[in-house]
Amino acid sequence: MISNSSKYALKAILYLAVNTSEEEKILAKNLSGPANVPQAYLSKLLQELARHNLISSVRGPRGGFYLTEENRKVRLMEIITVIDGDNRLTSCMLSLNKCNDEHPCPLHDLVGDTKTKFIENLEKTTIQNLVEDVKTGRSFLPL
C-alpha cells in the first residue's frame, strides 16, 4: 500500500530517531548501508524530508541528518504524503479512476475497512510512538 520510497524513508527516519541527536548527526553515506538503500537515492529522500521540516539537517564538517524533539512528533502519514503524494493510500487498489463507495471496483469492499483503519493509524502514530516500541522491545529495528 505504500511505495518502496516511503518504506525507505520510514526506515531511515526510525534509524535517525534511535541513533541521532542534535549533537550526534549522521551522513546519508553512513546511513545507506544500515538502511540497505542506495546512497544517492537515500540522499534525495532525506533532502526532501528535510525540505519539509520532517527531519533536521546541518551542512558542514560537523553536519548531517538528525531528529529534534519536534521531528519526533511527526505523524507517519505526513512522511508518506511528502514521499508518495496525497492520494497514494486513498486511490483505488486497481488504479481505477472512478472507484468509490457508490461505484466500487471488485477489490473495493475487500480492502475498504482495512485500508481505512491503516490510514487512521498512520494519521495518529508518530515517530516517537514507534521509537518507544523499539526501546521497550515491542518491536525491533534491525539497523
Tab-separated table of C-alpha atoms in Angstrom, residues 6-7 9-10 22 36-37 44 46 49 54 60 64 77 82 85 96 98 107 115 118 126 131 136 142:
chain	number	residue	atom	x	y	z
A	6	SER	CA	8.119	5.617	1.675
A	7	LYS	CA	9.380	2.397	3.243
A	9	ALA	CA	12.089	6.996	4.240
A	10	LEU	CA	10.384	5.472	7.278
A	22	GLU	CA	21.373	17.466	17.815
A	36	ASN	CA	20.081	-1.007	2.792
A	37	VAL	CA	19.207	1.861	0.432
A	44	LYS	CA	17.373	12.571	-2.250
A	46	LEU	CA	16.473	12.740	3.175
A	49	LEU	CA	12.187	15.203	4.166
A	54	LEU	CA	10.186	16.396	8.900
A	60	GLY	CA	29.410	21.449	7.003
A	64	GLY	CA	24.461	15.534	8.866
A	77	MET	CA	1.080	9.986	7.324
A	82	VAL	CA	5.614	14.012	1.290
A	85	GLY	CA	1.752	12.346	-2.575
A	96	LEU	CA	-9.464	2.746	-11.491
A	98	LYS	CA	-13.993	6.125	-10.925
A	107	LEU	CA	-11.493	-5.193	-4.639
A	115	LYS	CA	-7.403	0.454	4.322
A	118	PHE	CA	-4.491	1.615	8.254
A	126	THR	CA	4.179	9.464	15.487
A	131	VAL	CA	10.748	4.607	18.845
A	136	THR	CA	10.599	-1.268	25.091
A	142	PRO	CA	17.486	-4.421	12.709
